[in-house]
XYZ file of C-alpha atoms in Angstrom:
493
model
C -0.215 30.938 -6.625
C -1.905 30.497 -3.519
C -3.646 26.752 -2.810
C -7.357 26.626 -2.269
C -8.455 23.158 -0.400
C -11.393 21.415 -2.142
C -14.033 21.930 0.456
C -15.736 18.837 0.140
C -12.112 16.893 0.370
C -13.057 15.020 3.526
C -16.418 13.386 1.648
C -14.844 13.305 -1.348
C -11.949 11.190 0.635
C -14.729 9.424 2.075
C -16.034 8.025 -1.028
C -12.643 7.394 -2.021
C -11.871 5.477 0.899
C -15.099 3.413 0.618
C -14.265 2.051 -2.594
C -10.800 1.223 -1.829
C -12.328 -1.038 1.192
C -14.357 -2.960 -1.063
C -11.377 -3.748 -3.253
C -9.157 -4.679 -0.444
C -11.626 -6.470 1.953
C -12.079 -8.810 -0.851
C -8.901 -10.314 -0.770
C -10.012 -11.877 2.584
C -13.972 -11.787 3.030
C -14.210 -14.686 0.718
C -12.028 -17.452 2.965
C -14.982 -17.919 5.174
C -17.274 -18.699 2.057
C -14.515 -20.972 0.564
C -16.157 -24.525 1.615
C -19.221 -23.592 0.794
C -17.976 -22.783 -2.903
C -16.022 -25.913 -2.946
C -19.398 -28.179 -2.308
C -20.941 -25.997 -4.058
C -19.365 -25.943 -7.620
C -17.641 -29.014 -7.068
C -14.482 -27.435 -7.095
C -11.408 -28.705 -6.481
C -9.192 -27.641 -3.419
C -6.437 -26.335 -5.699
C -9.072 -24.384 -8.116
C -10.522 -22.821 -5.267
C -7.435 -21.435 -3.814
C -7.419 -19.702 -7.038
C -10.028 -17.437 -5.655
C -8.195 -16.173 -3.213
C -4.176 -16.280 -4.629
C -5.940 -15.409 -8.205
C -7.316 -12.076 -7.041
C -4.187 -10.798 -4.793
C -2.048 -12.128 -7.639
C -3.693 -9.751 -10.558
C -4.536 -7.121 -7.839
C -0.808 -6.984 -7.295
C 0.316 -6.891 -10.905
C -1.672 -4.329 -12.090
C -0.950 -1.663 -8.998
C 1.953 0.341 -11.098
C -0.112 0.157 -14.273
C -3.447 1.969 -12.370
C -1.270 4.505 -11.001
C 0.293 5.438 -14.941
C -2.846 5.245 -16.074
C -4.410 7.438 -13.907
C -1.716 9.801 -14.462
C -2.710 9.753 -18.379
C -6.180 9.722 -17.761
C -7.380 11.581 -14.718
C -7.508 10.036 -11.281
C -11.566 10.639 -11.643
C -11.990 8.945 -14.849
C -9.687 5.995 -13.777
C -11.504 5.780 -10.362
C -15.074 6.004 -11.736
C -13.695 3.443 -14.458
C -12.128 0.703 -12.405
C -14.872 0.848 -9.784
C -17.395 0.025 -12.671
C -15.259 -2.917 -13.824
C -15.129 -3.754 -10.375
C -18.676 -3.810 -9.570
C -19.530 -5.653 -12.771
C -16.608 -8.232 -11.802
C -18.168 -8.961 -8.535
C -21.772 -9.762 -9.748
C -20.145 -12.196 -12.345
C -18.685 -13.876 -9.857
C -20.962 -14.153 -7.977
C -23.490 -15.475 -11.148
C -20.321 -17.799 -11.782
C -21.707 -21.456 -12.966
C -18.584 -23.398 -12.427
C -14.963 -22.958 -10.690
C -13.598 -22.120 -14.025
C -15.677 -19.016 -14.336
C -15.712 -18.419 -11.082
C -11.634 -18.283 -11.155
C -11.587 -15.883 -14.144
C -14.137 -13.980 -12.947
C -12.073 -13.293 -9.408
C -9.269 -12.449 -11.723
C -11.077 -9.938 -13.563
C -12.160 -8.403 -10.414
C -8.362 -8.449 -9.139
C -7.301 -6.300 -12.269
C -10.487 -3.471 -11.423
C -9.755 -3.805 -7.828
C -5.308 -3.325 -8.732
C -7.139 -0.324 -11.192
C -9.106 1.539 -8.677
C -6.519 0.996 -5.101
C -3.841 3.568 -6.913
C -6.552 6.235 -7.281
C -6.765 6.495 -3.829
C -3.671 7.883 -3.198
C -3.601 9.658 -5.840
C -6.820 11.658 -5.170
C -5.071 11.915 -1.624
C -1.901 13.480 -2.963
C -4.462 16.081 -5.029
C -6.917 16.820 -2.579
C -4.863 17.639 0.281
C -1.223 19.554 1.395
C 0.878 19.102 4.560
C -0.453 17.881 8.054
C -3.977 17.141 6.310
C -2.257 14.665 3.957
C -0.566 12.966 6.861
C -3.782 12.211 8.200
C -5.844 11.322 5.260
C -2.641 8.995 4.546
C -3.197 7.431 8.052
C -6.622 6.728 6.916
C -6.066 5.184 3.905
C -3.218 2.742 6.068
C -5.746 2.105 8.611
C -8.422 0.775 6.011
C -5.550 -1.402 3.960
C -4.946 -2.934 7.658
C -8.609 -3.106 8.954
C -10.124 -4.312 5.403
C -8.157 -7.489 5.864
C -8.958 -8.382 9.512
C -12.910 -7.826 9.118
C -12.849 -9.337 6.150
C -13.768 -13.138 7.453
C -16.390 -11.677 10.221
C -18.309 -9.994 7.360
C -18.278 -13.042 5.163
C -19.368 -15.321 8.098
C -22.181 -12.312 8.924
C -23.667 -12.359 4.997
C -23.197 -16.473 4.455
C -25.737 -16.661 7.858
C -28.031 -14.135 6.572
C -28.261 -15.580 2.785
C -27.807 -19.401 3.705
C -24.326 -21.885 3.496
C -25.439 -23.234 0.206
C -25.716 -20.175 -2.318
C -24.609 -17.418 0.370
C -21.312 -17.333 -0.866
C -22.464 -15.728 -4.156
C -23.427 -12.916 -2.068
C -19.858 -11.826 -0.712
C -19.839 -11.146 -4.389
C -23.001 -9.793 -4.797
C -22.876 -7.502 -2.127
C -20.481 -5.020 -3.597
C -22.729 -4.228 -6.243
C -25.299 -2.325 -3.898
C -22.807 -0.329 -2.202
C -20.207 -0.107 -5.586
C -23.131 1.638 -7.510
C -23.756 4.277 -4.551
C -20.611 4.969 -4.211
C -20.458 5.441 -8.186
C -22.876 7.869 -7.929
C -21.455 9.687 -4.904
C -17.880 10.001 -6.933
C -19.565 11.441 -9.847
C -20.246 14.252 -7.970
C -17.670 14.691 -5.190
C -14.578 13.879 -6.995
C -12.664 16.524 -8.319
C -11.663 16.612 -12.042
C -7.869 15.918 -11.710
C -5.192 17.432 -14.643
C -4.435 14.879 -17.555
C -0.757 14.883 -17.931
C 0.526 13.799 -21.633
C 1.656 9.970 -20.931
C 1.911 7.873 -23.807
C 0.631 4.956 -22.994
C 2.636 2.052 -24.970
C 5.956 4.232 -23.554
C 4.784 4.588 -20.125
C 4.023 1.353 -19.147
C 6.514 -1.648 -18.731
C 4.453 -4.283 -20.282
C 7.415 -6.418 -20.806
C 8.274 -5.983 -16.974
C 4.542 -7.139 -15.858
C 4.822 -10.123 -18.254
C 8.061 -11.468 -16.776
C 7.033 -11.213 -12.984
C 3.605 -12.825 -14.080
C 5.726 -15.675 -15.357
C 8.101 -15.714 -12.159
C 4.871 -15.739 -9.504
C 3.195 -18.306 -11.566
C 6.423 -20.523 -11.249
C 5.963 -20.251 -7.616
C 2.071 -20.475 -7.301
C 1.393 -22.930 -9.672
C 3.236 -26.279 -8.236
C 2.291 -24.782 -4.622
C -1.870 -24.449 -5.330
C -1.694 -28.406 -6.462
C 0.903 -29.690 -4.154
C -1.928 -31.668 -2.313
C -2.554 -33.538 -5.602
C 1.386 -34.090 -6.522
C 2.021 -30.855 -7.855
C 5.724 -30.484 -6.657
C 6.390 -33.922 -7.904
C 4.541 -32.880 -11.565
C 5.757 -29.623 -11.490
C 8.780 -28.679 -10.162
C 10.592 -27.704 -13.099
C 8.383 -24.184 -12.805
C 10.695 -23.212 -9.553
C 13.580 -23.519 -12.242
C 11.148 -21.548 -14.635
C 10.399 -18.732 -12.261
C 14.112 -18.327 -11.059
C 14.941 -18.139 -14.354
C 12.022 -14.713 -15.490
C 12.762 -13.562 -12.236
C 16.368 -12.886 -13.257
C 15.518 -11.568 -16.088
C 12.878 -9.049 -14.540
C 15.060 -7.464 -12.525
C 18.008 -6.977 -15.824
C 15.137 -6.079 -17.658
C 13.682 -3.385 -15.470
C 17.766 -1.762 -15.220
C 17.754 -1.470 -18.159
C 14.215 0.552 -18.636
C 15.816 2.983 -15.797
C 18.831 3.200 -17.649
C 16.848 4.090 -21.092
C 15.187 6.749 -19.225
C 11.559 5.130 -19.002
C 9.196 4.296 -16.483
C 10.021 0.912 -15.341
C 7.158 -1.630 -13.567
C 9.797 -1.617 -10.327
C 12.885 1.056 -9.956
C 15.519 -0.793 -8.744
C 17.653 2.473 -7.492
C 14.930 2.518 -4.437
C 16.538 -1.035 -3.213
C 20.213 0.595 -3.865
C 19.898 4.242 -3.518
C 17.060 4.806 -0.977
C 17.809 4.139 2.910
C 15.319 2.156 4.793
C 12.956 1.120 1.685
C 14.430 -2.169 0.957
C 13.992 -3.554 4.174
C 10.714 -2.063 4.647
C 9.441 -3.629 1.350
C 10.376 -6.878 2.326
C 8.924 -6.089 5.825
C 5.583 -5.772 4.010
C 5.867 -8.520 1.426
C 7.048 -11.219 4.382
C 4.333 -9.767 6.728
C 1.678 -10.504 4.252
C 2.635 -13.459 3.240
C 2.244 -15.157 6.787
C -0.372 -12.114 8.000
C -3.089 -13.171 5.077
C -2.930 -16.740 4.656
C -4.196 -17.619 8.035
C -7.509 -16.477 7.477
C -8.237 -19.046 5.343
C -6.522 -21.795 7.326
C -8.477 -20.655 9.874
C -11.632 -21.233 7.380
C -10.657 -24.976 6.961
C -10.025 -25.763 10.350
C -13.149 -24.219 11.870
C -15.673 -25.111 9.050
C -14.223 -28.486 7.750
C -12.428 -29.718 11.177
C -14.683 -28.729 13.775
C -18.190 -28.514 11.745
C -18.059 -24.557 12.775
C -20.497 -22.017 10.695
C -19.129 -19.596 8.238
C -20.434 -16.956 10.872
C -18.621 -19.376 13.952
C -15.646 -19.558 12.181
C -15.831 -15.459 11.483
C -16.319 -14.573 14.968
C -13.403 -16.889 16.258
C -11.017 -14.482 14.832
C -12.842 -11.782 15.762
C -10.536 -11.048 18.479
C -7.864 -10.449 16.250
C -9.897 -7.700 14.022
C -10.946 -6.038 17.200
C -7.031 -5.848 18.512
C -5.851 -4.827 14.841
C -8.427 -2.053 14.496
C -7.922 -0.407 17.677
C -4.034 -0.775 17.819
C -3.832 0.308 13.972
C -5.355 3.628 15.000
C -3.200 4.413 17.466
C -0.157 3.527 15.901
C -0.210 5.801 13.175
C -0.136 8.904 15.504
C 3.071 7.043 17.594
C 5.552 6.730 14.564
C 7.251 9.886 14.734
C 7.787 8.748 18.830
C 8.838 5.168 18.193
C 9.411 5.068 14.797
C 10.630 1.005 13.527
C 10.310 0.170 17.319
C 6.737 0.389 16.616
C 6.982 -2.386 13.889
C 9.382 -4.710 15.556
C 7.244 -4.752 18.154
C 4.171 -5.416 16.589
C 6.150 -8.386 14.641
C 7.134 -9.885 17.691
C 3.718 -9.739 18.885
C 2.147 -11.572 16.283
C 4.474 -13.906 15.830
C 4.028 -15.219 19.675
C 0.257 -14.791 19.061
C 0.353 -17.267 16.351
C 3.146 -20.000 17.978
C 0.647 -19.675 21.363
C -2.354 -20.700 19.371
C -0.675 -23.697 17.133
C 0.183 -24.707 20.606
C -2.889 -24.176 22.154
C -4.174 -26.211 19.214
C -2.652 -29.743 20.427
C -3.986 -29.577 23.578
C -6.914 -27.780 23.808
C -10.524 -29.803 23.341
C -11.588 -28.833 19.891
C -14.576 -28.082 21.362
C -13.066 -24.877 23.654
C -10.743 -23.889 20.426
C -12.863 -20.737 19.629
C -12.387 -19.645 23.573
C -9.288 -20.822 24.024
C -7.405 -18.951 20.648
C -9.707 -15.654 21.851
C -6.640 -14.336 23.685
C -3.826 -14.994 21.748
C -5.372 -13.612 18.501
C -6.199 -10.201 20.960
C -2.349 -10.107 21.190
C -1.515 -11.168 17.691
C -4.441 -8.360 16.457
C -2.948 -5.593 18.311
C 0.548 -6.391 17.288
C -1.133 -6.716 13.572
C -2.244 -3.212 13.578
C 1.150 -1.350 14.720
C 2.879 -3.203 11.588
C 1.233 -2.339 7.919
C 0.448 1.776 8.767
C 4.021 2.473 10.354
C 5.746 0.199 8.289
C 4.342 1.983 5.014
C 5.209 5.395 6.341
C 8.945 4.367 7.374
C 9.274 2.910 4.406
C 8.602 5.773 2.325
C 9.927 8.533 4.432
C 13.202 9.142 2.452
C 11.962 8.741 -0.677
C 12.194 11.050 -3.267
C 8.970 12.700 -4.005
C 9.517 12.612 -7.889
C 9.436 8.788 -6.851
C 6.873 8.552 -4.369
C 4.194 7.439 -6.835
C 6.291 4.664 -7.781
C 7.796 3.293 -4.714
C 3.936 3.473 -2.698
C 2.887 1.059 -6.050
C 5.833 -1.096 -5.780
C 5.631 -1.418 -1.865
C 1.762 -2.350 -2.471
C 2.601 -4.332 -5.091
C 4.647 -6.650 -2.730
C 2.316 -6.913 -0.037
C -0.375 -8.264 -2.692
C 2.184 -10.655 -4.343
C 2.747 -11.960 -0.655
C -0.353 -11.926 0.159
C -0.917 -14.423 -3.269
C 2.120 -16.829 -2.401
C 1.434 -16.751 1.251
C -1.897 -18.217 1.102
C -1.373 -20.611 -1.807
C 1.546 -22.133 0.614
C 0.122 -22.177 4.226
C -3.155 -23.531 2.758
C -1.381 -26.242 0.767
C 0.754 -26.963 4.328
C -2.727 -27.358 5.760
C -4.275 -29.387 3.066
C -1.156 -31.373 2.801
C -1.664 -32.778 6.330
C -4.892 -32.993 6.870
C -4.575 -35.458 3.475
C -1.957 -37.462 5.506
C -2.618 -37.417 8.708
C -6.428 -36.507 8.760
C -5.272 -34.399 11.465
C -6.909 -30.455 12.034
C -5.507 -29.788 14.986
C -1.662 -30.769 13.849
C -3.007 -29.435 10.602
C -3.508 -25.981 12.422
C -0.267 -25.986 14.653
C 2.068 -26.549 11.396
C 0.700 -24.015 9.207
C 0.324 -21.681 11.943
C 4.213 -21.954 13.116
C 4.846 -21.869 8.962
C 3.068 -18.185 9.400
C 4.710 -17.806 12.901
C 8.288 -18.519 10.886
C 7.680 -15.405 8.205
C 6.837 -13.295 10.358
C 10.105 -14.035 12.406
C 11.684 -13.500 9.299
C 10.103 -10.012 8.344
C 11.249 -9.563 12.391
C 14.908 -10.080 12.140
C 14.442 -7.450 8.824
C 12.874 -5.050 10.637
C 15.543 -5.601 13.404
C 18.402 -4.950 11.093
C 16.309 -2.392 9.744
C 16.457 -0.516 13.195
C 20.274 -1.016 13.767
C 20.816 0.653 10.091
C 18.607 3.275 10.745
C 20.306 4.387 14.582
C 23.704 3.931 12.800
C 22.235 6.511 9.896
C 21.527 8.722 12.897
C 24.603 8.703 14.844
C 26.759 9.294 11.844
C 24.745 12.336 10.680
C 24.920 13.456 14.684
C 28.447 13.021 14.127
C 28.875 14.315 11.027
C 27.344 17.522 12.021
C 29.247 17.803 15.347
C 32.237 17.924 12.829
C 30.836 20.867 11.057
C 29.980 22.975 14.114
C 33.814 22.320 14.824
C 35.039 23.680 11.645
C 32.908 26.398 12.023
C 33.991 27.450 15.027
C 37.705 26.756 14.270
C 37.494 28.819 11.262
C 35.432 31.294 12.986
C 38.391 31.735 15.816
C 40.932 32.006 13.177
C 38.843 35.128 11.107
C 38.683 36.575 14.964
């Protein structure tokens, strides 16, 4: 049976694509807007780093459980779904009266926005076969990379246009606008995909999503309020997260074992080369890569008396390196392959220790000019990380896995992207508490983010080694066969 591309794929991917950028650009548009929430609401500096970890937490969580569920339900109905949720989400937020609505509201809008992100690959994987997949597959990489760099200019861009005081409510408000037009669009581009028969209660590892809830919460939880004596008050959750986290990972062996669909399939960290090292690539890379937006917030808004829009377009240079580099890169990995990433890793990391130095002795005033350069280098490092990294990762992956390990390798990088912040914006508020100190505020969280990235550097290192070793012994392994053959081959003559 011969396959007939959907001609209107490339709008239909368009659409997709769209949606998907709204979902993950809000993981980072809304640092900018964060002080202005905080006076605002009268929020508390813990509460509103809920808004942020909050989001990528339940975005994370619910990655796996969009992707089943789009399997049992269509990819259209679960895309046309979640993005509903998800604009409804983002004008309660916005319309939030107090942090604790606001909080729950953000967490809401994590679940639609963990809902509609698996769609997009899945829509990818139905509307399009060999070198066209590759490429809409590069696109989809290039807007989880981009969506995350821009995300700060665009919230500085909207809080100047709508005022400091309420404008925050519309980096909400402003994905309602585009979320219904793209609702509309979808409804008549996107193709009606195949229902497979998925029971629900039997597909699903509800038991696995409740146990690493538990286990991140241990972690986030004493980190979010360690400005206010949370590791002192709480550090019996560390115990309490060691503890579920155990148990996850028994638990989830044992769903593989019983022949279900487990939350996280452990035999792709034991049986498949290359993806537990790129996983953890991705998780560490986030972690340091996403927090330092909203340090960045605090130090420019609260430190130097910056604009939401100032403070935006100082890491502009970053967003602009990022974009351009992650568009390139894609196209380079079957060249450089994990060279690419390594690369980029070391990049950023110097990026980041050059502007916590810079930091100490530059004038506050010259900051914005003086980081300009070393967030170019960081940026364009940045963007030949997340697209290669994802493809390496999930080259030898079996493809009756592949649906799996892209939601569990997503699912990391949101999880990081959770802890990450909660911890290098506790470092900063920690210090600036102490010392009333930006600068050294800046320099110690920075070299914190600086200090995972090294460590997702030495992983992608060792990654490299494995992966040249892999090589040579299948070069050598098939030098041996040529031998027989030609041994046996003289003996027959």
């Amino acid at each position: 049976m011969s396959y007939e591309p959907d001609p209107r794929r490339w709008k239909a991917l368009a659409v997709s694509l769209t949606a998907g950028f709204m979902g993950l650009l809000d993981v980072s548009i809304v640092n900018v807007a964060l002080p202005s929430m905080q006076s605002g609401l009268h929020a508390t500096s813990g509460g509103i780093r809920w808004v942020v970890s909050g989001y990528a937490l339940a975005f994370g969580l619910v990655l796996v459980t969009g992707g089943r569920l789009g399997d049992a339900f269509g990819r259209r109905n679960m895309f046309l779904g979640a993005l509903a949720a998800f604009v409804i989400t983002s004008a309660l937020a916005g319309a939030a009266p107090n942090e604790t609505m606001l909080v729950i509201a953000r967490l809401a809008q994590g679940v639609a926005a963990g809902m509609l992100t698996p769609q997009n690959t899945g829509l990818i994987q139905d509307l399009f076969r060999g070198a066209e997949r590759g490429r809409a597959f590069g696109m989809f990489g290039a807007v989880v990379g981009i969506s995350t760099a821009v995300g700060p200019i665009l919230g500085g861009a909207i809080l100047a246009v709508f005022g400091a005081e309420d404008g925050w409510r519309w980096v909400f408000y402003v994905n309602v606008p585009i979320g219904v037009v793209a609702f509309v669009l979808a409804l008549r581009l996107l193709p009606r995909s195949e229902k497979k028969k998925v029971k629900v209660g039997a597909e699903i590892d509800f038991v696995g999503i409740a146990l690493l809830a538990v286990a991140v919460l241990g972690v986030l939880l004493p980190v979010i309020d360690s400005d206010s004596g949370g590791f002192a008050q709480l550090w019996w959750l560390f115990l309490v997260a060691a503890v579920f986290g155990f148990g996850f990972v028994r638990w989830e062996r044992s769903v593989v074992r019983r022949g279900r669909s487990p939350l996280l399939d452990t035999r792709l960290f034991t049986g498949t080369p290359g993806y537990a090292a790129g996983a953890s690539v991705g998780a560490l890379y986030f972690c340091g890569f996403a927090g330092i937006w909203l340090v960045f917030a605090m130090f420019f808004q609260q430190g130097l008396g910056y604009t939401p829009l100032q403070s935006g377009l100082s890491v502009t240079p970053f967003a602009l390196g990022s974009a351009v580099s992650a568009a390139v890169a894609g196209r380079l990995v079957p060249t450089y392959g994990r060279r690419l990433t390594v690369t980029g890793l070391a990049m950023v990391a110097l990026g980041l220790l050059a502007v916590a130095l810079l930091a100490e002795f530059v004038p506050p005033s010259a900051s914005g000019w003086a980081f300009a350069l070393p967030l170019l280098f960081a940026g364009v490092g940045g963007g030949m990380v997340i697209s290669p990294n994802t493809t390496l990762t999930l080259e030898c992956v079996p493809v009756r896995m592949a649906g799996v390990a892209g939601g569990a390798l997503q699912t990391g990088q949101r999880i990081g992207t959770a802890i990450g912040t909660a911890v290098l914006a506790s470092v900063f508020g920690t210090v600036v508490g102490s010392a009333k100190d930006y600068p050294l505020a800046l320099t110690i969280a920075l070299c914190c983010a600086a200090g995972l990235t090294c460590t997702a550097l030495a992983l992608a290192i060792a990654e490299l080694r494995a992966r040249r070793h892999r090589a040579q012994t299948s070069e050598h392994e098939t030098e041996d066969r040529r031998a027989e053959t030609s041994a046996a081959d003289v003996q027959r003559g």
